[in-house]
Coordinates of C-alpha atoms in Angstrom, one line a residue:
X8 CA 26.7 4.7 -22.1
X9 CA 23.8 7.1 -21.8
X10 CA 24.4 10.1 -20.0
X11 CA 22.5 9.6 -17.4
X12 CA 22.8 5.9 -16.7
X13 CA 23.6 5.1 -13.4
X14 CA 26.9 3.0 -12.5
X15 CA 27.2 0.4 -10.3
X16 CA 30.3 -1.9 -8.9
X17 CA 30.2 -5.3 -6.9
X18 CA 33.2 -6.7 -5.6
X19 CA 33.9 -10.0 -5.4
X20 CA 30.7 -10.6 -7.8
X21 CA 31.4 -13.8 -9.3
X22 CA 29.4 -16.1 -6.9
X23 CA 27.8 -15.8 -3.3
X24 CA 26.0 -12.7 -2.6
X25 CA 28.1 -10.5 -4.4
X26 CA 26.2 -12.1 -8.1
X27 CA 23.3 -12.2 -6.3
X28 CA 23.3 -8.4 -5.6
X29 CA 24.4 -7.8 -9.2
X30 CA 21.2 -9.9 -10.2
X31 CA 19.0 -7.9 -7.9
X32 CA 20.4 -4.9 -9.6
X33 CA 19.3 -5.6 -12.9
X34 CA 16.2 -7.0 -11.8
X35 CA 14.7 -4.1 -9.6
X36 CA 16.8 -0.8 -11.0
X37 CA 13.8 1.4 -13.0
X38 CA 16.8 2.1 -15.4
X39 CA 19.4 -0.8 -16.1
X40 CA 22.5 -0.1 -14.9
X41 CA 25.9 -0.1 -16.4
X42 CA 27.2 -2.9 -14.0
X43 CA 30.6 -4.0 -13.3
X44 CA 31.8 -7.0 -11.8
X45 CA 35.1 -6.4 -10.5
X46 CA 36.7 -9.8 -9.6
X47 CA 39.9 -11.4 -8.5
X48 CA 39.6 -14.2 -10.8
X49 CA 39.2 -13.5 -14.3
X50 CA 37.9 -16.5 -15.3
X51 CA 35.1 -16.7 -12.9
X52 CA 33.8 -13.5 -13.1
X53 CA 33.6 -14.2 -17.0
X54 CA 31.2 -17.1 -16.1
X55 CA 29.1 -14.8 -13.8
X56 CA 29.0 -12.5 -16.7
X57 CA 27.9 -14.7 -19.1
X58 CA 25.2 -16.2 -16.7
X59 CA 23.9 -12.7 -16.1
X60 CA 23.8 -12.0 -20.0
X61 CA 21.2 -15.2 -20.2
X62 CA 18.7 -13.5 -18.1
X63 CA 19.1 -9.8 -19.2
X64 CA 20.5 -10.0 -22.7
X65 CA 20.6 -6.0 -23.1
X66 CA 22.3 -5.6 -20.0
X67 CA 25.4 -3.4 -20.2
X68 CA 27.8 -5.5 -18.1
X69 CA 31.4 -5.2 -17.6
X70 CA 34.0 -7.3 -15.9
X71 CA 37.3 -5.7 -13.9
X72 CA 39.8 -7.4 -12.9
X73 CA 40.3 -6.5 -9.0
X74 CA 42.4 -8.4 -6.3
X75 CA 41.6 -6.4 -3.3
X76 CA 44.9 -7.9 -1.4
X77 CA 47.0 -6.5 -3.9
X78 CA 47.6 -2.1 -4.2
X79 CA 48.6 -2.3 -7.7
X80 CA 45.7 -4.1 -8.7
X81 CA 43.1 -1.6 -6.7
X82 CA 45.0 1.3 -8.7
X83 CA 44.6 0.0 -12.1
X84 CA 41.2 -0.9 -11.3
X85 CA 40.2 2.5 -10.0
X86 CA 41.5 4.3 -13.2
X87 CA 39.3 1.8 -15.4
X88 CA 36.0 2.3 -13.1
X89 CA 36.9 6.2 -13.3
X90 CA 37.0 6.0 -17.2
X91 CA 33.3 5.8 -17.0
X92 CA 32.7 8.8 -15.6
X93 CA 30.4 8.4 -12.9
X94 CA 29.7 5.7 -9.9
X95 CA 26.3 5.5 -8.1
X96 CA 26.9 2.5 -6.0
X97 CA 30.0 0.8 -4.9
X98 CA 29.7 -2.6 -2.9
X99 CA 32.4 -3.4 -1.1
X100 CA 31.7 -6.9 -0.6
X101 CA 35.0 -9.2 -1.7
X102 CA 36.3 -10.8 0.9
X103 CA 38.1 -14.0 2.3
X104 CA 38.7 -15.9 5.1
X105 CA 42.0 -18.4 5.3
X106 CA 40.8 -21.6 6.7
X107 CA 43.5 -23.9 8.1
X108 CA 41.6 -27.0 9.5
X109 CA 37.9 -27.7 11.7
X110 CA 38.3 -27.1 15.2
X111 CA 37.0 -30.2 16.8
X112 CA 37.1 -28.3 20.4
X113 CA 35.5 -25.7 19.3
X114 CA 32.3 -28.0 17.4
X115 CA 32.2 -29.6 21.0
X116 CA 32.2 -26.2 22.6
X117 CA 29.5 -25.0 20.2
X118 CA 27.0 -27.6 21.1
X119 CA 26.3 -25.6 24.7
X120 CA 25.2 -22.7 22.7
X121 CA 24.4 -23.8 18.8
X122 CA 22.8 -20.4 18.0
X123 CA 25.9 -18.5 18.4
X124 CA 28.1 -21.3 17.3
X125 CA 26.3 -20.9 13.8
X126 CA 26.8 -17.2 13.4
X127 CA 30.3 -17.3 14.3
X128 CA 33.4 -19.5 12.9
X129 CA 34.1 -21.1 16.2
X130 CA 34.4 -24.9 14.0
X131 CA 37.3 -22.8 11.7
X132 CA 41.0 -22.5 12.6
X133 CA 41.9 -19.9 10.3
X134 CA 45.3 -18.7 9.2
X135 CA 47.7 -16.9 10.9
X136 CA 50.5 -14.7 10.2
X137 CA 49.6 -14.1 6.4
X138 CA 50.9 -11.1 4.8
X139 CA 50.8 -9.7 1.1
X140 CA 53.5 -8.8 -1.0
X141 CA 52.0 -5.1 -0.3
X142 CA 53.3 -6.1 3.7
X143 CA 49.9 -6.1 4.9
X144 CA 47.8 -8.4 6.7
X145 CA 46.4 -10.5 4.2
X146 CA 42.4 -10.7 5.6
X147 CA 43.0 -7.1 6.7
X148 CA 44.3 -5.9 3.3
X149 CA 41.4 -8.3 1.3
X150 CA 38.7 -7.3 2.9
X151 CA 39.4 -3.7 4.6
X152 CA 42.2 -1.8 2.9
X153 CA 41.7 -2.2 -0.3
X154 CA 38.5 -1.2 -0.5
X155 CA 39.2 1.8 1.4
X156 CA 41.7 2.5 -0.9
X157 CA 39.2 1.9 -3.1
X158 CA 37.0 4.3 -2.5
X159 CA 39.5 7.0 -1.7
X160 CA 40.4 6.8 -5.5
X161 CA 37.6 6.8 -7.0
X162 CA 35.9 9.9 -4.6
X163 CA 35.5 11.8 -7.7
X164 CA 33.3 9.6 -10.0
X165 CA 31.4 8.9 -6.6
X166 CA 31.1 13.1 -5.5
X167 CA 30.1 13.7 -9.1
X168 CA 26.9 11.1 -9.2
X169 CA 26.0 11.5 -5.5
X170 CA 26.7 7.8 -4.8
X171 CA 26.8 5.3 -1.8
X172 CA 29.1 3.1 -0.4
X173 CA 28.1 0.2 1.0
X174 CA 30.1 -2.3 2.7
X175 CA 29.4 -6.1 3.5
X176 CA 29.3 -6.6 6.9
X177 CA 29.2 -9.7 9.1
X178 CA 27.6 -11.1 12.5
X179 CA 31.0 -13.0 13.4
X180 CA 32.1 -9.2 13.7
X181 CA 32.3 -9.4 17.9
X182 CA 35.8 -7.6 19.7
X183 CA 38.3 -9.9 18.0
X184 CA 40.4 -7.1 17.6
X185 CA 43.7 -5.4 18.9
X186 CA 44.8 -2.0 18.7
X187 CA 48.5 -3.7 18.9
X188 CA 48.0 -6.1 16.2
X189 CA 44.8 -4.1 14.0
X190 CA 46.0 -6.0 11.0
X191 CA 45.7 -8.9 12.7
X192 CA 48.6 -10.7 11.7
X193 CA 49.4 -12.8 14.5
X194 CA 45.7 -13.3 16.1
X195 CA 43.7 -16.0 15.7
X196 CA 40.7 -14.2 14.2
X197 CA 41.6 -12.6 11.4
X198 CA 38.3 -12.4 9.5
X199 CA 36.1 -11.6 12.7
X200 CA 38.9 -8.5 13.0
X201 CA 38.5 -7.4 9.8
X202 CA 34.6 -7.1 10.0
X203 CA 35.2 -5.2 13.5
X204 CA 37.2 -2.7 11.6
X205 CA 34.3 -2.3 9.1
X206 CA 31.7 -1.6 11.6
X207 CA 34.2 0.8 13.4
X208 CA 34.9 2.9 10.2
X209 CA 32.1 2.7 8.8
X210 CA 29.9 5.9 10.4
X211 CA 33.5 7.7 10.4
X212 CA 33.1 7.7 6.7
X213 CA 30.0 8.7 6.2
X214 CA 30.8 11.5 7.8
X215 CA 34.0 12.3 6.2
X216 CA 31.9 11.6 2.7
X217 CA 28.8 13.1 3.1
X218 CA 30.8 16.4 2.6
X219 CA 31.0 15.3 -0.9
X220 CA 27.6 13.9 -1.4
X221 CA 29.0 10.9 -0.9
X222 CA 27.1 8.1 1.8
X223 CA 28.4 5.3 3.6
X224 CA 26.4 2.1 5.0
X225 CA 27.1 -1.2 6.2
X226 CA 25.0 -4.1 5.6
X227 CA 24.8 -7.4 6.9
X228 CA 24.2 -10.8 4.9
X229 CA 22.7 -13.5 8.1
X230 CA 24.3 -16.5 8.2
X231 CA 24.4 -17.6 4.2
X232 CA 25.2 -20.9 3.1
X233 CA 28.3 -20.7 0.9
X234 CA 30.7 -22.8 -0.7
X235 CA 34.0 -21.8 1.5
X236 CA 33.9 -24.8 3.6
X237 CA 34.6 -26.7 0.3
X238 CA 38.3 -25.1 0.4
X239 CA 39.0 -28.3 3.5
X240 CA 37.1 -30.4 1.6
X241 CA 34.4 -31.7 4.0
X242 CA 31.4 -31.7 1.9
X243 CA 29.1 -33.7 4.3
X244 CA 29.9 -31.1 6.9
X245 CA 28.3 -28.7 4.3
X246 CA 25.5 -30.6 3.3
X247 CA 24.9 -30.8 7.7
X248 CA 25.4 -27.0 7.9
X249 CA 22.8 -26.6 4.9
X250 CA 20.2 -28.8 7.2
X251 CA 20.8 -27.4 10.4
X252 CA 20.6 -23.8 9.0
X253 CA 17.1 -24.8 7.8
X254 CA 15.7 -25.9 10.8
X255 CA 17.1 -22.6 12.5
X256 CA 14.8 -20.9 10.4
X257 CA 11.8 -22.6 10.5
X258 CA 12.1 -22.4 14.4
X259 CA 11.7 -18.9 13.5
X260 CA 15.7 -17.4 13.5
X261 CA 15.5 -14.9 11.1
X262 CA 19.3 -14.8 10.8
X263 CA 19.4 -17.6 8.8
X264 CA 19.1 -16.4 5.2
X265 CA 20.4 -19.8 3.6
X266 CA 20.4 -18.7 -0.2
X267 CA 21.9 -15.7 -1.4
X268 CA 19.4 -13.7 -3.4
X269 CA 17.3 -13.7 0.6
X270 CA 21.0 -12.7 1.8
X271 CA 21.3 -9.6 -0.9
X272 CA 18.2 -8.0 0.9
X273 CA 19.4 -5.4 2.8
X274 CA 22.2 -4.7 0.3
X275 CA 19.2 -4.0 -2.0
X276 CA 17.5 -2.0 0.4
X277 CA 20.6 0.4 0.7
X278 CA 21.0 0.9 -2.8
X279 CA 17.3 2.3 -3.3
X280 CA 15.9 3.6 -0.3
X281 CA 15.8 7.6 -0.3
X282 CA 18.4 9.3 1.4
X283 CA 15.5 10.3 4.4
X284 CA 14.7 6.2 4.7
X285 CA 18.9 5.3 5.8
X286 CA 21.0 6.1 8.8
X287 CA 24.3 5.7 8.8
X288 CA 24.5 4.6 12.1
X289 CA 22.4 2.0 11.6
X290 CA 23.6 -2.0 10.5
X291 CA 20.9 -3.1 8.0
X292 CA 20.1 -6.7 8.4
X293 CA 19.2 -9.3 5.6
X294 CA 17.1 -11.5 7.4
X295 CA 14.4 -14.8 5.9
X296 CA 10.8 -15.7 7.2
X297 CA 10.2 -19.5 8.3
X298 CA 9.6 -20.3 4.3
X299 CA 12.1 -17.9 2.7
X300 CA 10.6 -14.8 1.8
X301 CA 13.3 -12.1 2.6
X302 CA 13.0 -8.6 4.8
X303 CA 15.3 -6.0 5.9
X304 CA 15.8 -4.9 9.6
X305 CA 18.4 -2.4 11.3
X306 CA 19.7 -1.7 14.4
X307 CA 22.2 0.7 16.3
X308 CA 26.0 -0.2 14.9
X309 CA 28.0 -0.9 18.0
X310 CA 31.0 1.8 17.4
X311 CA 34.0 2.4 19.7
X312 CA 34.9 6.3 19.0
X313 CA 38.4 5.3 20.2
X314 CA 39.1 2.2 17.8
X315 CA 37.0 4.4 15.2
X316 CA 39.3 7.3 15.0
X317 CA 42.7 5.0 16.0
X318 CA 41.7 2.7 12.7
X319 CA 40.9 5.8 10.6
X320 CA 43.9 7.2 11.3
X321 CA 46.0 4.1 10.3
X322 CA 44.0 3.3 7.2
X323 CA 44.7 6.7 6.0
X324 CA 48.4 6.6 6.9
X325 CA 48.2 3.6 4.4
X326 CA 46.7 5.5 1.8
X327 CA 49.2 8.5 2.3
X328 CA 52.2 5.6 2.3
X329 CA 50.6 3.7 -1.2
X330 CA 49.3 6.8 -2.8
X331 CA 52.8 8.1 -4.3

């Protein structure tokens, strides 16, 4: 690796828009970047790899293995990503939501207000009561903890490049959350939770960061159509979802990304833009004209000081209890 080659890691960059913002890497960086894919499953992330090689041949990519519900697994991974010295950009963007069933109240609800009903999960039941082998909530630990434990470890190789962290965010993101139960355990909303907690700690961290060189962002995908539906096995809903999501955005919705290279947009946009073009307390916004072409807006990141410091304080605690 040259010495001056910039490093970047996706999580959770086997499909979706974490691939798509590894492909965006290699396609707009000036100078291409040692990437890493650092993915739960092995086997997947070998096929991402192996489609990326196809379109840049000379790319230097590397795949991690990286479960972010699972502390061992974070460690070992951080000591490998360390190894290479340096990390410009991190991208916290693995993450899961446990879907138990459709909600068939909740589609009937949704069709007095189908804007909101598409951004949120209102048609999901997810999960409850899931907990790792670490003890942790398992949505919590996915797709908060571990990457802040993530990036705690590897604070070095980020202080020594001057890099960012930036963290997928998410529009279902709205006061599903508890002080008494911040992991979530027993709610009903795990994965709205979760993204609370990553707009909450977000601006914290920068803060914290930024006195080692370090920034902190959150981005924001739109509504994206994936394939996690296809865990319940209801493959016409999808194929609805896909139809309904395209009229949305030829009525002019710019939410409604669809595909996920549009999604990847403002992801993009925070990994380029000069330090004088980004504001940590801004949310950055992927969002898709009528016919696709993709743009980037921000606004203000609603932030609670009070659930901001109380989660800050916990999520260190956990750090302090796991880093022994």
């Amino acid at each position: 690796m040259n010495a001056e080659q910039q490093v970047a890691v996706v999580t959770g960059a086997n499909s979706g828009v974490g691939l798509a913002i590894a492909r965006q890497l290699l396609l707009l960086s000036p100078h291409s970047p040692t990437l890493v894919l650092a993915c739960r499953n092995e086997k997947r992330g070998a096929r991402a790899r192996a489609h990326l090689l196809q379109d840049f041949p000379s790319a230097d990519i590397r795949l991690i293995e990286l479960d972010t519900s699972n502390v061992l697994s974070v460690q070992t991974a951080a000591r490998e990503i360390t190894s290479l010295g340096r990390l410009d950009l991190l991208f916290c963007n693995a993450g899961a939501m446990a879907i138990k069933s459709l909600n068939i109240l909740g589609i009937i609800r949704g069709l007095t207000h189908p804007i909101a009903f598409f951004e949120s999960s209102e048609a999901l039941v997810q999960q409850q009561g899931l907990v790792t082998p670490d003890g942790l909530g398992q949505t919590f630990q996915t797709n908060v903890f571990g990457h802040y434990l993530l990036v705690h470890k590897l604070l070095p190789v980020l202080s020594r490049a001057k890099g960012r962290v930036i963290w997928t965010g998410s529009s279902a993101s709205q006061l599903e959350f508890s002080q008494l139960d911040y992991m979530h355990i027993h709610g009903l909303k795990p994965y709205e939770s979760s993204k609370y907690i990553v707009d909450q700690i977000s601006q914290k961290m920068d803060e914290r960061l930024r006195q080692k060189g370090v920034r902190c962002f959150v981005g924001e995908p739109g509504n994206v159509c994936t394939s996690f539906l296809a865990n319940i096995g209801v493959p016409v809903l999808q194929m609805l979802i896909v139809v309904v999501f395209y009229l949305m955005r030829i009525c002019g919705l710019q939410r409604f990304t669809i595909d996920a290279q549009c999604a990847s947009a403002a992801f993009i946009y925070l990994a380029f833009a000069r330090d004088e073009e980004v504001d940590a307390s801004q949310k950055y916004y992927s969002c898709a004209s009528r016919w696709g072409h993709s743009s980037v807006v921000r606004a203000p990141l609603e932030c609670c000081t009070k659930d901001a410091d109380f989660l800050i304080s916990k999520l260190d605690a956990l750090v302090d209890r796991f880093d022994q």
